[in-house]
Coordinates of C-alpha atoms in Angstrom, one line a residue:
M14 CA -11.1 9.1 32.3
K15 CA -12.9 6.0 33.5
R16 CA -12.1 2.6 34.3
L17 CA -10.9 0.7 37.4
L18 CA -8.8 -2.3 36.7
L19 CA -10.9 -5.3 37.7
A20 CA -9.5 -8.6 38.6
L21 CA -9.7 -11.1 35.7
V22 CA -9.6 -14.7 35.9
L23 CA -11.5 -17.2 33.9
T24 CA -10.1 -19.1 31.1
A25 CA -6.8 -18.3 29.7
S26 CA -5.4 -20.6 27.1
V27 CA -2.7 -20.7 24.6
A28 CA -3.4 -22.9 21.6
T29 CA -2.3 -23.8 18.2
A30 CA -4.1 -25.2 15.2
G31 CA -2.1 -28.4 15.4
D32 CA 1.4 -29.7 14.8
T33 CA 0.8 -29.9 11.1
G34 CA -1.3 -27.8 8.8
I35 CA -2.3 -24.2 9.6
N36 CA -0.9 -22.8 12.7
V37 CA -2.5 -19.6 14.1
P38 CA -1.5 -19.4 17.8
Y39 CA -3.8 -17.4 20.0
T40 CA -4.5 -16.6 23.7
R41 CA -8.1 -16.5 24.9
F42 CA -9.6 -15.1 28.0
T43 CA -12.9 -13.7 29.2
L44 CA -13.4 -10.5 31.3
P45 CA -15.7 -10.6 34.3
N46 CA -18.3 -8.6 32.3
G47 CA -18.5 -11.4 29.8
L48 CA -16.4 -10.0 26.9
T49 CA -14.4 -12.8 25.3
V50 CA -11.0 -11.8 24.0
I51 CA -8.6 -13.4 21.5
L52 CA -5.0 -12.3 21.1
H53 CA -2.8 -13.4 18.2
E54 CA 0.8 -12.4 17.9
D55 CA 2.3 -11.8 14.4
H56 CA 5.3 -9.5 14.0
T57 CA 5.4 -9.6 10.2
T58 CA 4.6 -5.9 9.9
P59 CA 4.5 -3.2 12.6
T60 CA 0.7 -3.0 12.5
V61 CA -2.2 -4.3 14.7
A62 CA -5.8 -5.3 13.9
V63 CA -8.6 -4.8 16.4
N64 CA -11.8 -6.7 15.5
V65 CA -15.1 -6.7 17.4
Y66 CA -18.0 -9.1 16.7
Y67 CA -21.4 -8.2 18.2
H68 CA -23.5 -11.3 18.1
V69 CA -26.5 -9.5 16.7
G70 CA -27.7 -9.2 13.1
S71 CA -31.0 -8.7 11.4
G72 CA -31.9 -12.2 12.5
R73 CA -32.4 -10.8 16.0
E74 CA -35.0 -8.3 14.9
K75 CA -38.8 -8.8 14.9
P76 CA -41.4 -8.4 12.2
G77 CA -42.4 -4.8 12.2
R78 CA -39.1 -3.7 13.7
T79 CA -36.5 -4.5 11.1
G80 CA -33.3 -2.8 10.0
F81 CA -32.1 -2.0 13.6
A82 CA -28.8 -4.0 13.5
H83 CA -27.7 -2.3 10.2
L84 CA -28.9 1.1 11.5
F85 CA -26.5 0.7 14.5
E86 CA -23.6 0.0 12.1
H87 CA -24.1 3.6 11.0
I88 CA -24.8 5.1 14.5
M89 CA -21.6 3.5 15.9
Y90 CA -19.5 5.9 13.8
E91 CA -21.4 9.0 15.0
G92 CA -19.6 9.5 18.3
S93 CA -19.8 8.2 21.8
G94 CA -19.5 9.4 25.4
H95 CA -15.8 10.4 25.1
V96 CA -15.4 10.5 21.3
P97 CA -17.0 13.6 19.7
E98 CA -19.0 13.2 16.6
G99 CA -16.7 13.0 13.5
K100 CA -13.6 12.2 15.6
Y101 CA -13.7 8.3 15.4
D102 CA -12.5 8.2 11.8
Q103 CA -10.4 11.4 12.1
W104 CA -8.4 10.2 15.0
L105 CA -7.8 6.8 13.6
E106 CA -6.8 8.2 10.2
M107 CA -4.4 10.7 11.8
A108 CA -2.7 7.8 13.4
G109 CA -2.4 6.0 10.1
G110 CA -5.3 3.6 10.5
D111 CA -8.3 2.6 8.6
N112 CA -11.5 0.9 9.6
N113 CA -14.8 -0.6 8.4
G114 CA -17.7 -2.7 9.5
S115 CA -20.5 -5.0 8.1
T116 CA -23.8 -6.4 9.1
N117 CA -25.5 -9.6 8.1
S118 CA -28.4 -11.7 9.4
D119 CA -26.3 -13.3 12.1
R120 CA -23.8 -10.7 13.4
T121 CA -22.2 -7.2 13.1
N122 CA -18.5 -6.8 12.9
Y123 CA -16.1 -3.9 13.1
W124 CA -12.4 -3.8 12.4
I125 CA -9.5 -1.3 12.7
N126 CA -6.1 -1.7 11.2
I127 CA -3.5 0.7 12.6
P128 CA 0.2 1.0 13.3
S129 CA 1.1 -0.9 16.4
N130 CA 2.2 2.2 18.4
A131 CA -1.5 3.4 18.2
L132 CA -3.0 0.2 19.6
E133 CA -4.3 1.9 22.7
L134 CA -6.2 4.6 20.6
A135 CA -8.0 1.8 18.7
L136 CA -8.9 0.0 21.9
F137 CA -10.1 3.3 23.5
V138 CA -12.4 4.3 20.6
E139 CA -13.8 0.7 20.3
S140 CA -14.4 0.4 24.0
D141 CA -16.1 3.8 24.2
R142 CA -18.8 3.0 21.7
M143 CA -19.4 -0.3 23.4
G144 CA -19.8 1.2 26.8
Y145 CA -20.8 4.8 26.2
L146 CA -22.6 5.1 22.9
L147 CA -25.9 6.0 24.5
D148 CA -24.3 9.0 26.2
A149 CA -23.9 10.6 22.8
M150 CA -27.0 9.3 21.0
S151 CA -29.9 11.6 20.5
P152 CA -33.2 11.5 18.5
A153 CA -31.7 13.9 16.0
K154 CA -28.7 11.7 15.5
V155 CA -30.9 8.6 15.0
D156 CA -33.1 10.5 12.6
G157 CA -30.1 11.6 10.6
Q158 CA -28.7 8.0 10.2
R159 CA -32.2 6.7 9.6
D160 CA -32.4 9.0 6.6
V161 CA -29.0 7.8 5.4
V162 CA -30.1 4.1 5.7
K163 CA -33.3 4.9 3.8
N164 CA -31.3 6.5 1.1
E165 CA -29.0 3.4 1.0
R166 CA -32.1 1.2 0.6
R167 CA -33.3 3.3 -2.3
Q168 CA -29.8 3.3 -4.0
S169 CA -29.0 -0.4 -3.3
Y170 CA -32.4 -2.0 -3.7
E171 CA -35.4 0.0 -4.8
N172 CA -33.8 2.0 -7.6
R173 CA -31.1 -0.4 -8.7
P174 CA -31.7 -2.8 -11.6
Y175 CA -32.5 -6.3 -10.1
G176 CA -32.1 -4.7 -6.7
M177 CA -35.4 -6.0 -5.2
S178 CA -34.7 -9.6 -6.4
S179 CA -32.9 -10.7 -3.2
I180 CA -35.6 -9.3 -1.0
L181 CA -38.3 -11.1 -3.0
V182 CA -36.5 -14.4 -3.0
D183 CA -36.0 -14.3 0.8
E184 CA -39.6 -13.3 1.4
N185 CA -40.7 -16.4 -0.5
L186 CA -38.0 -18.7 0.7
Y187 CA -38.7 -18.1 4.5
P188 CA -42.0 -17.8 6.4
D189 CA -43.1 -14.5 7.7
D190 CA -41.8 -15.2 11.3
H191 CA -38.4 -16.5 10.2
P192 CA -35.5 -14.2 11.0
Y193 CA -34.2 -14.5 7.4
H194 CA -37.5 -13.4 5.9
W195 CA -36.6 -9.7 6.0
P196 CA -33.5 -8.0 4.5
T197 CA -30.6 -6.8 6.7
I198 CA -31.3 -3.2 5.6
G199 CA -34.9 -3.5 6.9
S200 CA -38.2 -2.3 5.4
M201 CA -38.8 1.4 4.7
E202 CA -42.0 1.3 6.8
D203 CA -40.1 -0.2 9.8
L204 CA -37.3 2.3 9.5
S205 CA -39.8 5.1 9.5
A206 CA -41.8 3.7 12.4
A207 CA -38.8 3.0 14.8
S208 CA -39.0 5.3 17.8
F209 CA -35.9 6.6 19.6
D210 CA -36.8 4.4 22.6
D211 CA -37.0 1.3 20.3
V212 CA -33.5 2.0 19.1
V213 CA -32.1 2.6 22.6
Q214 CA -33.7 -0.7 23.9
F215 CA -32.2 -2.6 21.0
F216 CA -28.7 -1.4 21.9
K217 CA -29.2 -2.1 25.6
R218 CA -30.3 -5.7 24.9
F219 CA -27.7 -6.7 22.3
Y220 CA -24.5 -4.6 22.5
G221 CA -23.2 -5.5 26.0
P222 CA -19.8 -7.0 26.3
N223 CA -21.3 -10.4 27.2
N224 CA -22.8 -10.5 23.7
A225 CA -19.6 -9.5 21.9
S226 CA -16.1 -10.8 21.3
L227 CA -12.8 -8.9 20.7
S228 CA -10.0 -10.2 18.6
V229 CA -6.7 -8.3 18.6
G230 CA -3.7 -9.4 16.6
G231 CA -0.5 -8.4 14.8
D232 CA 2.5 -6.7 16.3
I233 CA 1.5 -7.0 19.9
D234 CA 2.9 -7.9 23.2
P235 CA 0.2 -10.2 24.6
V236 CA 0.8 -9.2 28.3
K237 CA 0.8 -5.5 27.6
T238 CA -2.2 -5.8 25.2
R239 CA -4.2 -7.7 27.8
A240 CA -3.5 -5.0 30.3
L241 CA -4.7 -2.4 27.9
I242 CA -7.9 -4.4 27.2
E243 CA -8.5 -4.7 30.9
K244 CA -8.0 -0.9 31.3
W245 CA -10.5 0.1 28.6
F246 CA -13.1 -2.7 28.6
S247 CA -13.3 -4.0 32.2
D248 CA -15.6 -1.3 33.6
I249 CA -18.3 -1.7 30.9
P250 CA -21.2 -3.3 32.6
A251 CA -22.6 -6.5 31.2
G252 CA -25.9 -6.4 29.4
P253 CA -28.8 -8.8 30.0
P254 CA -28.3 -12.4 29.0
V255 CA -28.9 -13.0 25.3
P256 CA -30.3 -16.5 24.6
P257 CA -29.2 -18.4 21.5
P258 CA -31.1 -17.4 18.3
G259 CA -33.9 -19.7 17.2
A260 CA -36.1 -20.0 14.2
P261 CA -39.1 -22.0 12.9
V262 CA -38.2 -24.7 10.4
A263 CA -38.1 -23.3 6.9
F264 CA -39.2 -25.6 4.1
L265 CA -41.3 -25.1 1.0
G266 CA -42.8 -28.5 0.0
A267 CA -43.7 -27.1 -3.4
E268 CA -42.0 -24.9 -6.1
K269 CA -42.8 -21.2 -6.1
R270 CA -42.6 -19.4 -9.4
L271 CA -42.5 -15.6 -9.4
V272 CA -42.2 -12.9 -12.0
L273 CA -41.0 -9.3 -11.3
E274 CA -41.2 -6.6 -13.9
D275 CA -38.3 -4.2 -13.4
K276 CA -36.5 -1.3 -15.2
V277 CA -33.9 -3.6 -16.7
Q278 CA -32.6 -4.2 -20.2
L279 CA -32.1 -8.0 -20.0
P280 CA -34.1 -10.7 -18.2
R281 CA -32.5 -12.5 -15.3
L282 CA -33.3 -15.8 -13.7
Y283 CA -32.9 -16.6 -9.9
M284 CA -33.3 -20.2 -8.6
A285 CA -33.0 -20.6 -4.8
W286 CA -33.2 -23.7 -2.5
H287 CA -33.0 -24.2 1.3
S288 CA -29.7 -25.8 2.2
P289 CA -27.7 -26.8 5.3
A290 CA -26.5 -24.2 7.9
I291 CA -22.9 -23.1 7.9
F292 CA -20.4 -25.8 9.1
T293 CA -23.1 -28.5 9.1
P294 CA -23.0 -31.6 6.8
G295 CA -23.9 -30.6 3.3
D296 CA -22.6 -27.1 3.6
A297 CA -19.1 -27.7 2.1
E298 CA -20.6 -30.2 -0.4
L299 CA -22.9 -27.5 -1.8
D300 CA -19.9 -25.1 -2.0
I301 CA -18.4 -27.6 -4.4
V302 CA -21.6 -28.0 -6.4
A303 CA -21.7 -24.2 -6.9
N304 CA -18.1 -24.3 -8.1
V305 CA -18.6 -27.2 -10.5
L306 CA -21.7 -25.5 -12.0
A307 CA -20.6 -21.9 -12.2
G308 CA -17.1 -21.4 -10.7
G309 CA -15.2 -19.9 -13.6
K310 CA -15.0 -20.4 -17.4
N311 CA -14.5 -24.1 -17.2
S312 CA -17.6 -24.7 -15.2
R313 CA -20.5 -26.7 -16.6
L314 CA -23.1 -23.9 -16.8
Y315 CA -20.7 -21.2 -18.0
K316 CA -19.4 -23.4 -20.8
R317 CA -22.9 -24.2 -22.0
L318 CA -24.8 -21.0 -21.4
V319 CA -22.1 -18.4 -22.2
Y320 CA -19.6 -20.1 -24.5
E321 CA -21.3 -22.8 -26.5
L322 CA -25.0 -21.7 -26.8
Q323 CA -24.4 -18.0 -26.2
I324 CA -27.8 -17.5 -24.8
A325 CA -26.7 -16.0 -21.4
Q326 CA -24.1 -13.3 -20.7
D327 CA -23.4 -14.5 -17.2
V328 CA -24.1 -17.2 -14.7
S329 CA -23.2 -17.6 -11.0
A330 CA -24.0 -20.1 -8.2
Y331 CA -23.2 -20.0 -4.5
Q332 CA -24.0 -21.6 -1.2
G333 CA -25.1 -18.7 1.0
S334 CA -24.0 -20.1 4.3
A335 CA -25.7 -18.8 7.4
H336 CA -26.2 -19.8 11.1
L337 CA -29.9 -20.8 11.1
G338 CA -30.0 -22.4 7.7
S339 CA -28.5 -21.5 4.3
S340 CA -29.8 -21.0 0.7
F341 CA -28.2 -22.3 -2.5
Q342 CA -28.7 -20.0 -5.5
I343 CA -28.1 -20.0 -9.2
V344 CA -28.4 -16.7 -11.1
S345 CA -28.1 -16.1 -14.8
T346 CA -28.8 -13.2 -17.1
A347 CA -30.1 -14.0 -20.6
R348 CA -28.4 -12.4 -23.7
A349 CA -30.4 -10.0 -25.8
G350 CA -32.9 -11.9 -28.0
H351 CA -33.2 -14.9 -25.6
T352 CA -35.7 -15.8 -23.0
L353 CA -35.4 -17.1 -19.5
A354 CA -37.2 -20.3 -20.6
E355 CA -34.1 -21.1 -22.8
V356 CA -31.7 -20.4 -19.9
E357 CA -33.7 -22.4 -17.4
K358 CA -33.9 -25.4 -19.8
V359 CA -30.1 -25.6 -19.9
I360 CA -29.7 -25.1 -16.1
T361 CA -32.3 -27.9 -15.6
E362 CA -30.4 -30.3 -17.9
E363 CA -27.1 -29.7 -16.1
L364 CA -28.7 -30.0 -12.7
H365 CA -30.2 -33.4 -13.7
R366 CA -26.9 -34.5 -15.1
L367 CA -25.2 -33.7 -11.9
L368 CA -27.9 -35.4 -9.8
E369 CA -27.7 -38.5 -11.9
E370 CA -24.0 -38.7 -12.8
G371 CA -22.4 -36.8 -9.9
V372 CA -19.2 -34.9 -10.4
A373 CA -15.9 -36.1 -11.8
Q374 CA -12.9 -36.5 -9.5
R375 CA -11.0 -33.9 -11.5
E376 CA -13.9 -31.4 -11.0
L377 CA -13.9 -32.0 -7.3
D378 CA -10.1 -31.7 -7.1
R379 CA -10.2 -28.4 -9.0
A380 CA -12.9 -27.0 -6.8
V381 CA -11.1 -28.0 -3.6
N382 CA -7.9 -26.5 -4.9
Q383 CA -9.5 -23.3 -5.7
Y384 CA -11.2 -23.1 -2.3
E385 CA -7.9 -23.9 -0.6
A386 CA -6.0 -21.3 -2.6
G387 CA -8.6 -18.6 -1.6
F388 CA -8.6 -19.8 2.0
L389 CA -4.8 -19.5 2.3
R390 CA -4.7 -16.2 0.5
R391 CA -7.0 -14.7 3.1
L392 CA -4.7 -15.8 5.9
E393 CA -1.8 -13.8 4.4
S394 CA -3.6 -10.7 5.9
V395 CA -3.8 -10.1 9.7
G396 CA -6.6 -7.6 9.6
G397 CA -9.6 -6.5 7.6
F398 CA -12.4 -8.6 6.3
G399 CA -11.3 -12.3 6.2
G400 CA -7.9 -11.7 7.7
K401 CA -6.6 -13.9 10.5
V402 CA -8.0 -11.8 13.3
D403 CA -11.4 -11.6 11.6
Q404 CA -11.3 -15.4 11.0
L405 CA -10.5 -16.1 14.7
N406 CA -13.5 -14.1 15.7
N407 CA -15.8 -15.6 13.1
Y408 CA -14.9 -19.2 14.1
L409 CA -15.4 -18.3 17.7
T410 CA -18.9 -17.0 16.9
E411 CA -19.9 -19.9 14.6
T412 CA -18.3 -22.9 16.3
G413 CA -17.1 -21.7 19.8
N414 CA -13.6 -22.5 18.7
P415 CA -11.4 -19.7 17.3
D416 CA -8.9 -22.3 16.2
Y417 CA -11.1 -23.9 13.5
F418 CA -8.8 -23.3 10.5
N419 CA -7.8 -26.9 9.9
E420 CA -11.2 -28.4 10.6
D421 CA -12.8 -25.9 8.2
L422 CA -10.3 -26.8 5.4
A423 CA -10.5 -30.5 6.2
R424 CA -14.3 -30.5 5.4
Y425 CA -13.4 -29.9 1.7
R426 CA -10.3 -32.1 1.5
A427 CA -12.4 -35.1 2.9
L428 CA -15.1 -34.9 0.2
S429 CA -15.7 -37.6 -2.4
P430 CA -17.7 -37.3 -5.6
G431 CA -20.4 -39.4 -3.9
D432 CA -20.7 -37.0 -1.0
V433 CA -21.2 -34.1 -3.4
R434 CA -23.8 -35.9 -5.5
S435 CA -25.7 -37.1 -2.3
A436 CA -25.9 -33.5 -1.0
A437 CA -27.1 -32.2 -4.4
Q438 CA -29.8 -35.0 -4.5
T439 CA -30.9 -34.2 -1.0
Y440 CA -31.2 -30.4 -1.3
L441 CA -31.6 -29.3 -4.9
R442 CA -35.0 -30.7 -5.5
G443 CA -37.7 -29.3 -7.7
D444 CA -40.2 -29.1 -4.8
N445 CA -37.9 -27.0 -2.5
R446 CA -37.1 -23.9 -4.4
V447 CA -38.1 -20.4 -5.5
V448 CA -37.8 -19.6 -9.2
L449 CA -37.9 -15.8 -9.9
S450 CA -37.9 -14.2 -13.4
V451 CA -36.9 -10.6 -13.4
I452 CA -38.0 -9.2 -16.8
P453 CA -38.1 -5.8 -18.5
V454 CA -41.4 -3.9 -18.0
G455 CA -44.0 -5.0 -20.5
K456 CA -42.0 -8.1 -21.7
P457 CA -43.8 -11.0 -20.0
E458 CA -42.9 -13.4 -22.9
L459 CA -39.3 -13.3 -21.6
A460 CA -40.1 -14.9 -18.3
S461 CA -39.6 -18.5 -17.6
P462 CA -43.1 -20.2 -17.8
A463 CA -44.9 -21.4 -14.7
R464 CA -44.6 -25.1 -15.1
K465 CA -43.5 -28.0 -12.9
E466 CA -40.0 -29.3 -13.0
A467 CA -39.7 -32.5 -15.1
K468 CA -38.2 -35.5 -13.3

């Protein structure tokens, strides 16, 4: 079938992450149709990983037309021009491979892990859905996957205890026209209203090779692999230019307090703040704040809420890093017989202590060590979510530099207690947050009261 071998030129570079530290050598080049390719050689095992990032997530959607990026994550497995429906998974599994994909607000990614002697099969099926998905897409197929996604929304959000909390928090954290205002899975109304032509136009706009990047690594011969990539991807025409994503500035200026009655047994408190975008100053600092507050049983909030006072059965905190701006969240579930007002009082005390006293050097060291251990553990894998091939593609997408391993880790190693305290003081203010109480139906007394934060 298809494909003429086109001449390639553009940039071809061989790079390493530095003479010391993490070393992930790679080759990078770009096909004439705009597809950026990264190759990484690792002969540890006779397997290869094929990883594609489409630079489109729910943040590329519009109000009234949400859920398209995630819908395509489903449609992409339903067959393409030269891959019959049901054969994508079957062929890969018969060759000993596995695959998966994910969608968030900023991008959609797909990966295949497969024995190295089946590399060409993986490249063929991946290229076919990039270039020829519409040849096999039909209104009936879109309707079928639309129903699957609507069921997923019911199971994961509408009918799951606390399931609507993340949607409610984001709707109140971001203005209506901000790309992070709506959930990745979309709204039920928008999913129902999407026409077949809407879906086709979305694919034509965002799924061209010039809005994607391909990362291939493992037991490969770079010269032969490049030839195979040219064979299968070069004749896919480029799509229209895709401008960088933009968004209105998101800020609150005042605290928002919300109460949601849900079919739950225990009340749960959500506190969310706007925070710096991924890889910008403050992002790593707030990762450390999250660890100090709720990263394990020695963290400040876990010790007080769960161990000592025994008024909560869990607590977590995290910096939800994203491209256009992030959110920092603390979540805690009260134990039976206790209210969210009790839980919030302790969280507020510990936040004030951190803002006034900062963090101890030993707490910072522990958090950085834990982060570094997890970072290095992910690099033990070549493929899958978070493996080296995935990381190369992610760094390319977020920073333009696939070889960002040492810079990423250096952000954490360079922090001082003063840096962490300063970021917390800047972003975790009482006038820049959403506080949501999720309570059992008919139990309003368990909610945290609507009052202003004490200074």
